[in-house]
Amino acid sequence: MSQGELMTLRQPLYAALFLAIALPAWGFAADGQDAQPAEQGTPSAEQAGEAHLFGDIVSRTDGNPTLLSRPTRYSQWDTRFGWWGIWTRGSQAMTGEYQDMRSSPFFDVDGFSSDGNRTVGVTVTGTDNESTHGNLYYYKNGLTAKIDYERFPHQLNHDPLSNLVDVSDPSVQGSQVAPKFVKQDLNVGQNYVLRVQEIDASFKKNLTDDLKIRLDVWGIKKDGTRQVNAVAKCYSQTATTPPPIPGHPPLTLVGGRRCHLLSQAQQVDWINTEVKPVVEWRLGDAINIEYSRPMRNFSQNDDVTPRYYSAVGNLTYNATLAPSAFPYSVVDENYTQMDQLKIGCDITEDTRAYSYLMVGETVNTTNRMERYFNNVDVRVTNTSIQNVSITGYGTVFNEDESMPSNTFITSINQASLTTAPNNSRPTLANINAFLIHPANYQRATGGLKGVWRPWGGGYSRNGVAIVGGYEYCNLAREYSVFPLYTGGSSTVPTGYIDESKTVTHSFQIGPDWRISERCDTFLRYKYQNADQPLVGVHPFSGAVNTLLPEKDNLVEVGFNWVPSDWLVFNATLGYENGEHHQAYGPNQFQKINYSEENYPISFNLWYAATDRFSLSAGYAIFSNFIDQDISTADQLRYPGQANSAAPVTGRWNYGGRAQVITLGSQYTATNCLIFTGQIEWVRGNDAVSGSSMTFPGNVVVTDLGTYSAVVNETTRLTVGMDWKITPRIVNYYRYELYDFNDISPGYQTGTAQGILGGLSAYF
C-alpha cells in the first residue's frame, strides 16, 4: 500500500478515534456539576426512555413513568465466585475448542448504579484461566456508551495425515512403484491454538430530539499457531545427493517421483478492525434518514512458512543459485470502505417506503486486486386494503473486480518462470494467456409478497393468514464465456460454454391457521426454477460439475399445541427436492445429472408433572441425500501442452444425517433448594456411500468417497443444585460431562469432566 493510500485510509480512522475519545468526555465533563432536583411531573421522552430501566427510582401513576421529586441514588450488585475442577482424557481439540481445560477459578460480577441523572452498569465474568468477558454501560446527558470485551482460546485440529505414508517409512526408500504420496510433518504432536480477543463498542449522543450521532468501533485479534500444508510433485527420480534441503528429507531416501505433502506450524497474528460513524436524522413524523460509513481493515504479521519447490511442482533448492525458500499459506491484507444511506418514509397512513443505497470498495493490498460494489434496494408496503398487507420490492447489486498485477504474478511464480516455454516451465505470457478475469456480475431482483387475513387479525379462533410471494432474479455475469480446448490442441478453442446469465423464478405460498386458542398450525410451499445455474468447467476436457439445482421444491408443515398450562408440544416436518439435468458444450457431450433430497424434522415437548417438577424433551433429525455424476479430468497447467487422458465420469451417492436428542428436568425440592439436569446427544454422519470411477487402463476405483467420511458422536451432561442459604446468598454446584467420540477420521476423540462449586451474593 502506498503512503497516499495509507493516509486516505487513516484519516477517517483518526477522526473516528477522536470521536471515540471526545464523545465520552462530552458526557463525563458534566459529572462535576451539582445535580439539580427534578420537578415532579411527566418526564421528557429522553428521561422516560432511561428512567424505565430502574423501576425503584420512578413513580408510576396511570401507567406513565414519573420522576421522583429528588434524584435518588440506587445500586444493585450480584456476585458469584467458585472453582472449576477439571479432568480430561484423550484429545482436547473438540472438548476444549473454545475453553481452557485446566482447573481454574470462576467469578462473575454484575451490577449497576444510578443517581437519576447518570447510570453506570458493569459486568465482568471469568469462566476459566484463558476466558474473560466484560461489558460497560454508561448514560448521562443524552450520551450512551456501550463497550463489550471478550477473550478466549480457540483450539485447532492437528491433522496427523494418517492416510499418507511418512517419508521415513522403509517402503518409500528406494522404491520406484509405491507409494506415490508421502507426507512430512515437521511438528508432530504439537498443539495448535489461537488466542482471540474481541472488542465491540458503541457511543451515541442525542444532539437534539431529531438528530443523533453514533460511533461504532469493532476489532478482533487472533494470534497463535496453526497447521499449514503444501503439496507438490517435487522429487526427481534421477536426483543425486545435493546439499541438505532445510525441512526436507534427503532425496536419496525417496525413490521415484513423489507427491510430497509438507506440514508445519505457522505463527499467525491477525487483526481485523472496523470503525463506523453514523448520523440519524428524523424529519418531522414521516421521514427517518440514517447515513453510515463502515471502514474495515485486515492486517497480519505472520511468520513465513517455506517450501523449496515452486507452484508448478519443481524442486527449486540450490545452495548456491536458489537458496531462498518459496513461501506458502500467505494471508492477504485488505481494507474495505462503504457509504450507506437508509431512508424510511411514511407516504400515507397506509403506505410506507424504505430504501437502502450503498457504494463501496475492497482493496487487496497484497495482490493489488480491487473490488467495487454498489447496491440499491427499495421496498414499499401498503395496508390500504382491509386485512391485506402487500410489500413490493426491487434491488440491484453490482460488483466489479480487477486482475492481479503482472508484478504480483511474477513475484509468486518467479521460481518457475523461464524465458523460453517448455513442458515444465511457463513464461509470463503463458500465464497471462491462461488467466481468467474474475467474473463481474449484476444481480437484479424484484418481487411481491403479502399477507391476507380473511377474518381480520389477532389470535382469535379460526384466525387464518395466507402468506405468499413471487420473486424474479436476473443474475448477469461478465467474463463468463469460457473457451474449451477439446480438439487435440490446447491453443485453439473448439467451443465455448456461455454462463453469462442466470434467471431465477421463485414462488411461495402457505396458510397460518389458529385452530383454537391452544393450537395453531402452518403450511409452506416454495418453488424455485433457475435457468442455467453456474457450473464448474474444465477448459481442456470440457468436464462440468455443479451442486446448484435447476428446480427446487420445498414443503414445510408444523404446529404448536398447548392443551393445558402444564403441557406444550410442537413439531415441524419438511421435505426439499432439487434437480439439475442439462447438457453442456458445443456438441452437448457433457451432462449434469444431479438430484438432492433433504428431510428436516423436529419435535419438542414440555411437561410439568407438578408445580415443582417439570420435564422437557426434544428430537431433531436432518437427512441429506445427493446422487450425482462426478467428472474428473487431467489438470493441465497452461495452454501449449498436449491433451492427455479423457475425462472420467462416475456416479457418487452421498448421505448426510444429523440427529439431536435432548432431555431436561427441574425439581424445586423446597423454596430454598432446586435441582436441575440436562443431557444432549448428537450424532453426525457424512459420507459418500458409493462411488465408482473407471480410469484409463480399465482401472476401477471404488473407495474415493470413503476418504471424505466424517462420523462424530457427542454427549453433554449437566447436573446442578442451587441452595438459598439466605435471601441474599445462594450456594451452587454443577457437574458437567462432555464426551466427543470421533468415529471417523478418529484422531479427535476426547472426554472432559468438570465440577463447579461456589457462592452467589446479592446486595
CSV table of C-alpha atoms in Angstrom, one decimal, residues 81-401:
chain,number,residue,atom,x,y,z
A,81,PHE,CA,-17.4,-16.9,42.9
A,82,GLY,CA,-16.4,-20.5,42.6
A,83,TRP,CA,-13.9,-23.0,41.4
A,84,TRP,CA,-13.8,-25.4,38.5
A,85,GLY,CA,-12.1,-28.8,38.9
A,86,ILE,CA,-11.4,-30.3,35.5
A,87,TRP,CA,-10.4,-33.8,34.4
A,88,THR,CA,-9.6,-34.7,30.8
A,89,ARG,CA,-8.8,-37.7,28.7
A,90,GLY,CA,-7.7,-38.0,25.1
A,91,SER,CA,-7.7,-35.1,22.6
A,92,GLN,CA,-8.8,-31.7,23.8
A,93,ALA,CA,-9.2,-30.3,20.2
A,94,MET,CA,-13.0,-30.5,20.4
A,95,THR,CA,-13.9,-30.8,24.1
A,96,GLY,CA,-11.7,-27.7,24.8
A,97,GLU,CA,-12.2,-26.0,21.4
A,98,TYR,CA,-13.2,-22.6,23.0
A,99,GLN,CA,-12.1,-23.0,26.6
A,100,ASP,CA,-9.1,-23.8,28.8
A,101,MET,CA,-9.1,-27.3,30.1
A,102,ARG,CA,-7.3,-26.7,33.4
A,103,SER,CA,-8.8,-26.3,36.8
A,104,SER,CA,-9.5,-22.7,37.4
A,105,PRO,CA,-11.4,-20.1,39.4
A,106,PHE,CA,-14.8,-18.8,38.3
A,107,PHE,CA,-16.2,-15.4,39.0
A,108,ASP,CA,-19.0,-13.1,37.9
A,109,VAL,CA,-19.7,-9.5,39.0
A,110,ASP,CA,-22.8,-7.8,37.6
A,111,GLY,CA,-24.4,-4.6,38.7
A,112,PHE,CA,-25.4,-1.0,38.1
A,113,SER,CA,-25.5,2.3,39.9
A,114,SER,CA,-27.7,5.3,39.2
A,115,ASP,CA,-28.4,8.7,40.8
A,116,GLY,CA,-31.3,9.6,38.5
A,117,ASN,CA,-29.0,11.6,36.1
A,118,ARG,CA,-26.1,9.2,35.5
A,119,THR,CA,-26.2,5.5,35.1
A,120,VAL,CA,-23.3,3.1,35.1
A,121,GLY,CA,-23.6,-0.7,34.5
A,122,VAL,CA,-20.7,-3.2,34.7
A,123,THR,CA,-20.4,-6.9,34.1
A,124,VAL,CA,-17.2,-8.9,34.4
A,125,THR,CA,-17.1,-12.7,34.0
A,126,GLY,CA,-14.1,-15.1,34.2
A,127,THR,CA,-15.1,-18.6,33.2
A,128,ASP,CA,-11.6,-20.1,33.2
A,129,ASN,CA,-7.9,-19.2,33.1
A,130,GLU,CA,-8.0,-18.1,29.5
A,131,SER,CA,-11.6,-16.7,29.1
A,132,THR,CA,-12.9,-13.4,30.2
A,133,HIS,CA,-15.9,-11.4,29.3
A,134,GLY,CA,-16.8,-7.9,30.4
A,135,ASN,CA,-19.1,-5.0,29.4
A,136,LEU,CA,-19.6,-1.4,30.4
A,137,TYR,CA,-22.8,0.7,30.1
A,138,TYR,CA,-22.8,4.4,30.7
A,139,TYR,CA,-25.5,7.1,30.3
A,140,LYS,CA,-25.6,10.8,31.1
A,141,ASN,CA,-26.8,14.0,29.4
A,142,GLY,CA,-28.0,12.2,26.3
A,143,LEU,CA,-24.7,10.3,25.8
A,144,THR,CA,-24.9,6.5,25.8
A,145,ALA,CA,-21.7,4.3,25.8
A,146,LYS,CA,-21.7,0.5,25.5
A,147,ILE,CA,-18.4,-1.4,25.5
A,148,ASP,CA,-18.1,-5.1,25.3
A,149,TYR,CA,-14.8,-7.1,25.6
A,150,GLU,CA,-14.2,-10.8,25.3
A,151,ARG,CA,-11.1,-13.1,25.2
A,152,PHE,CA,-10.9,-16.9,24.8
A,153,PRO,CA,-8.7,-19.6,23.3
A,154,HIS,CA,-9.5,-21.4,20.1
A,155,GLN,CA,-8.1,-24.9,19.9
A,156,LEU,CA,-7.3,-26.0,16.3
A,157,ASN,CA,-7.1,-29.6,15.0
A,158,HIS,CA,-3.7,-31.1,14.2
A,159,ASP,CA,-4.4,-33.4,11.3
A,160,PRO,CA,-1.9,-36.4,11.6
A,161,LEU,CA,-2.4,-37.1,7.8
A,162,SER,CA,-2.7,-40.8,8.8
A,163,ASN,CA,-3.9,-41.8,5.3
A,164,LEU,CA,-0.4,-41.0,3.9
A,165,VAL,CA,2.9,-42.8,4.3
A,166,ASP,CA,5.7,-40.9,6.1
A,167,VAL,CA,8.8,-40.1,4.2
A,168,SER,CA,10.8,-42.1,6.8
A,169,ASP,CA,8.9,-45.3,6.1
A,170,PRO,CA,11.1,-48.1,4.6
A,171,SER,CA,8.6,-48.6,1.8
A,172,VAL,CA,9.4,-45.2,0.4
A,173,GLN,CA,13.2,-45.5,0.4
A,174,GLY,CA,14.5,-46.7,-2.9
A,175,SER,CA,11.1,-47.8,-4.2
A,176,GLN,CA,10.1,-46.8,-7.8
A,177,VAL,CA,6.5,-48.0,-7.6
A,178,ALA,CA,4.5,-47.3,-4.5
A,179,PRO,CA,3.5,-45.4,-2.5
A,180,LYS,CA,3.2,-42.3,-4.8
A,181,PHE,CA,2.1,-39.9,-2.0
A,182,VAL,CA,4.3,-39.2,1.0
A,183,LYS,CA,3.9,-36.9,4.0
A,184,GLN,CA,6.3,-35.0,6.2
A,185,ASP,CA,5.1,-33.3,9.4
A,186,LEU,CA,7.7,-31.0,10.9
A,187,ASN,CA,5.7,-30.6,14.1
A,188,VAL,CA,4.4,-34.0,15.1
A,189,GLY,CA,2.3,-33.9,18.2
A,190,GLN,CA,2.2,-30.1,18.6
A,191,ASN,CA,-1.0,-28.5,19.8
A,192,TYR,CA,-2.3,-25.6,17.7
A,193,VAL,CA,-4.2,-22.8,19.3
A,194,LEU,CA,-5.3,-19.2,18.6
A,195,ARG,CA,-5.9,-16.7,21.3
A,196,VAL,CA,-8.8,-14.5,20.4
A,197,GLN,CA,-9.6,-11.0,21.7
A,198,GLU,CA,-12.6,-9.1,20.6
A,199,ILE,CA,-13.9,-5.6,21.5
A,200,ASP,CA,-17.3,-4.1,20.4
A,201,ALA,CA,-18.1,-0.5,21.4
A,202,SER,CA,-20.8,1.9,20.5
A,203,PHE,CA,-21.1,5.6,21.5
A,204,LYS,CA,-24.3,7.5,20.9
A,205,LYS,CA,-25.1,11.2,21.5
A,206,ASN,CA,-28.5,12.8,21.2
A,207,LEU,CA,-27.8,16.3,19.8
A,208,THR,CA,-31.5,17.2,19.6
A,209,ASP,CA,-34.7,15.2,19.7
A,210,ASP,CA,-34.4,14.7,16.0
A,211,LEU,CA,-30.6,14.4,15.4
A,212,LYS,CA,-28.4,11.7,16.8
A,213,ILE,CA,-24.8,10.7,16.1
A,214,ARG,CA,-23.2,7.3,16.8
A,215,LEU,CA,-19.8,5.8,16.6
A,216,ASP,CA,-19.4,2.0,16.4
A,217,VAL,CA,-15.9,0.5,16.9
A,218,TRP,CA,-15.2,-3.2,16.5
A,219,GLY,CA,-12.0,-5.1,16.5
A,220,ILE,CA,-10.8,-8.7,16.8
A,221,LYS,CA,-7.2,-10.0,17.2
A,222,LYS,CA,-6.2,-13.7,16.7
A,223,ASP,CA,-2.6,-14.8,17.4
A,224,GLY,CA,-1.1,-18.2,17.9
A,225,THR,CA,-0.1,-21.2,15.7
A,226,ARG,CA,-1.9,-23.2,13.1
A,227,GLN,CA,-1.1,-26.1,10.8
A,228,VAL,CA,-0.3,-25.2,7.1
A,229,ASN,CA,0.1,-27.8,4.4
A,230,ALA,CA,1.5,-27.7,0.9
A,231,VAL,CA,1.8,-30.5,-1.7
A,232,ALA,CA,3.7,-30.9,-5.0
A,233,LYS,CA,5.4,-33.5,-7.1
A,234,CYS,CA,8.8,-32.2,-6.1
A,235,TYR,CA,11.3,-35.1,-6.2
A,236,SER,CA,13.1,-36.3,-9.2
A,237,GLN,CA,13.6,-40.0,-9.9
A,238,THR,CA,17.1,-39.3,-11.1
A,239,ALA,CA,18.1,-37.0,-8.3
A,240,THR,CA,21.5,-37.3,-6.9
A,241,THR,CA,22.6,-36.3,-3.4
A,242,PRO,CA,22.5,-32.5,-3.2
A,243,PRO,CA,23.4,-30.3,-0.2
A,244,PRO,CA,20.8,-30.8,2.7
A,245,ILE,CA,17.5,-29.1,1.9
A,246,PRO,CA,16.0,-27.4,5.0
A,247,GLY,CA,12.9,-29.1,6.2
A,248,HIS,CA,13.0,-31.8,3.5
A,249,PRO,CA,14.2,-35.4,3.6
A,250,PRO,CA,17.3,-36.4,1.7
A,251,LEU,CA,16.4,-37.1,-1.9
A,252,THR,CA,18.4,-40.3,-1.8
A,253,LEU,CA,15.8,-41.7,0.6
A,254,VAL,CA,12.9,-41.2,-1.9
A,255,GLY,CA,12.9,-43.4,-5.0
A,256,GLY,CA,10.9,-42.2,-8.0
A,257,ARG,CA,8.8,-39.0,-8.3
A,258,ARG,CA,6.6,-38.5,-5.3
A,259,CYS,CA,3.8,-36.2,-4.4
A,260,HIS,CA,5.2,-34.8,-1.2
A,261,LEU,CA,3.0,-33.2,1.4
A,262,LEU,CA,4.8,-30.8,3.7
A,263,SER,CA,3.1,-29.9,7.0
A,264,GLN,CA,4.4,-27.4,9.6
A,265,ALA,CA,3.4,-24.9,12.2
A,266,GLN,CA,2.9,-21.2,11.3
A,267,GLN,CA,2.8,-18.4,13.8
A,268,VAL,CA,0.0,-16.1,12.9
A,269,ASP,CA,-1.1,-12.6,14.1
A,270,TRP,CA,-4.3,-11.3,12.5
A,271,ILE,CA,-6.1,-8.0,13.4
A,272,ASN,CA,-9.5,-7.0,12.0
A,273,THR,CA,-10.8,-3.5,12.8
A,274,GLU,CA,-13.9,-1.6,11.8
A,275,VAL,CA,-14.9,1.9,12.6
A,276,LYS,CA,-18.4,3.1,11.6
A,277,PRO,CA,-19.6,6.7,12.2
A,278,VAL,CA,-23.4,7.0,12.0
A,279,VAL,CA,-25.8,10.0,11.7
A,280,GLU,CA,-29.5,9.6,12.4
A,281,TRP,CA,-31.9,12.3,11.4
A,282,ARG,CA,-35.7,12.5,11.8
A,283,LEU,CA,-37.6,15.0,9.6
A,284,GLY,CA,-41.0,15.5,11.1
A,285,ASP,CA,-43.0,12.5,11.9
A,286,ALA,CA,-42.8,10.8,8.5
A,287,ILE,CA,-39.2,10.6,7.4
A,288,ASN,CA,-36.2,8.9,9.0
A,289,ILE,CA,-32.7,9.1,7.5
A,290,GLU,CA,-29.5,7.3,8.5
A,291,TYR,CA,-26.1,7.7,7.0
A,292,SER,CA,-23.1,5.5,7.9
A,293,ARG,CA,-19.6,4.8,6.6
A,294,PRO,CA,-18.1,1.5,7.7
A,295,MET,CA,-14.3,1.3,7.3
A,296,ARG,CA,-12.8,-2.2,7.9
A,297,ASN,CA,-9.1,-3.1,7.7
A,298,PHE,CA,-7.4,-6.5,8.0
A,299,SER,CA,-3.7,-6.8,8.6
A,300,GLN,CA,-1.4,-9.6,9.5
A,301,ASN,CA,2.1,-10.1,10.9
A,302,ASP,CA,2.5,-13.9,10.2
A,303,ASP,CA,5.7,-15.9,10.1
A,304,VAL,CA,6.8,-17.0,6.6
A,305,THR,CA,6.4,-20.8,6.1
A,306,PRO,CA,8.8,-22.0,3.4
A,307,ARG,CA,8.9,-24.8,0.9
A,308,TYR,CA,11.6,-25.5,-1.6
A,309,TYR,CA,9.5,-26.3,-4.6
A,310,SER,CA,7.5,-23.9,-6.8
A,311,ALA,CA,3.8,-23.7,-7.6
A,312,VAL,CA,4.2,-26.0,-10.6
A,313,GLY,CA,5.9,-28.7,-8.6
A,314,ASN,CA,9.6,-28.3,-9.5
A,315,LEU,CA,12.3,-28.6,-6.8
A,316,THR,CA,14.0,-25.2,-6.8
A,317,TYR,CA,16.5,-25.5,-4.0
A,318,ASN,CA,20.2,-25.0,-4.8
A,319,ALA,CA,22.6,-23.9,-2.1
A,320,THR,CA,24.3,-21.5,-4.5
A,321,LEU,CA,21.8,-20.5,-7.2
A,322,ALA,CA,18.4,-20.7,-5.4
A,323,PRO,CA,18.9,-20.8,-1.6
A,324,SER,CA,15.7,-18.9,-0.8
A,325,ALA,CA,12.5,-20.6,0.2
A,326,PHE,CA,9.2,-20.3,-1.6
A,327,PRO,CA,6.5,-19.0,0.8
A,328,TYR,CA,3.1,-20.5,1.1
A,329,SER,CA,-0.1,-20.1,3.1
A,330,VAL,CA,0.2,-16.3,2.8
A,331,VAL,CA,-2.9,-14.5,4.1
A,332,ASP,CA,-3.7,-11.3,2.0
A,333,GLU,CA,-4.1,-8.0,3.7
A,334,ASN,CA,-7.1,-5.8,2.6
A,335,TYR,CA,-9.3,-3.0,3.5
A,336,THR,CA,-13.0,-2.1,2.8
A,337,GLN,CA,-14.8,1.2,2.8
A,338,MET,CA,-18.5,1.7,2.2
A,339,ASP,CA,-21.0,4.6,2.2
A,340,GLN,CA,-24.5,3.6,3.3
A,341,LEU,CA,-27.8,5.6,3.3
A,342,LYS,CA,-31.1,4.3,4.7
A,343,ILE,CA,-34.4,6.3,4.3
A,344,GLY,CA,-37.7,5.4,5.7
A,345,CYS,CA,-40.8,7.4,4.8
A,346,ASP,CA,-44.5,7.3,5.7
A,347,ILE,CA,-46.0,8.3,2.3
A,348,THR,CA,-49.6,8.0,3.6
A,349,GLU,CA,-51.2,6.4,6.7
A,350,ASP,CA,-51.4,3.1,4.7
A,351,THR,CA,-48.2,3.3,2.7
A,352,ARG,CA,-44.6,3.2,3.9
A,353,ALA,CA,-41.4,3.2,1.8
A,354,TYR,CA,-37.9,2.1,2.7
A,355,SER,CA,-34.8,2.5,0.6
A,356,TYR,CA,-31.2,1.4,1.1
A,357,LEU,CA,-28.3,2.8,-1.0
A,358,MET,CA,-24.7,1.6,-0.7
A,359,VAL,CA,-21.4,2.1,-2.6
A,360,GLY,CA,-18.0,0.7,-1.6
A,361,GLU,CA,-14.7,-0.9,-2.5
A,362,THR,CA,-12.4,-3.7,-1.2
A,363,VAL,CA,-8.7,-3.4,-2.0
A,364,ASN,CA,-6.4,-6.4,-1.6
A,365,THR,CA,-3.1,-4.7,-0.8
A,366,THR,CA,-1.1,-7.9,-1.3
A,367,ASN,CA,-2.0,-8.7,-4.9
A,368,ARG,CA,-3.4,-5.3,-5.8
A,369,MET,CA,-6.8,-6.6,-6.8
A,370,GLU,CA,-9.7,-4.3,-6.3
A,371,ARG,CA,-13.4,-5.0,-6.0
A,372,TYR,CA,-16.0,-2.2,-6.4
A,373,PHE,CA,-19.7,-2.8,-5.5
A,374,ASN,CA,-22.9,-0.9,-5.1
A,375,ASN,CA,-26.5,-1.7,-4.1
A,376,VAL,CA,-29.9,-0.1,-4.4
A,377,ASP,CA,-32.8,-1.6,-2.5
A,378,VAL,CA,-36.4,-0.1,-2.5
A,379,ARG,CA,-39.4,-1.6,-0.6
A,380,VAL,CA,-42.9,-0.2,-0.4
A,381,THR,CA,-45.6,-1.7,2.0
A,382,ASN,CA,-49.3,-0.9,1.6
A,383,THR,CA,-52.1,-1.8,4.0
A,384,SER,CA,-55.0,0.2,2.4
A,385,ILE,CA,-56.9,-3.0,1.5
A,386,GLN,CA,-58.7,-4.3,4.6
A,387,ASN,CA,-57.0,-7.3,6.2
A,388,VAL,CA,-54.3,-7.3,3.5
A,389,SER,CA,-50.6,-6.2,3.7
A,390,ILE,CA,-48.6,-6.1,0.4
A,391,THR,CA,-44.9,-5.4,0.0
A,392,GLY,CA,-43.3,-4.8,-3.3
A,393,TYR,CA,-39.5,-4.6,-3.6
A,394,GLY,CA,-36.7,-4.3,-6.0
A,395,THR,CA,-32.9,-4.4,-5.6
A,396,VAL,CA,-29.9,-4.1,-7.8
A,397,PHE,CA,-26.4,-5.2,-6.7
A,398,ASN,CA,-23.3,-4.7,-8.9
A,399,GLU,CA,-19.8,-6.0,-8.3
A,400,ASP,CA,-16.7,-5.4,-10.5
A,401,GLU,CA,-13.2,-6.9,-9.9
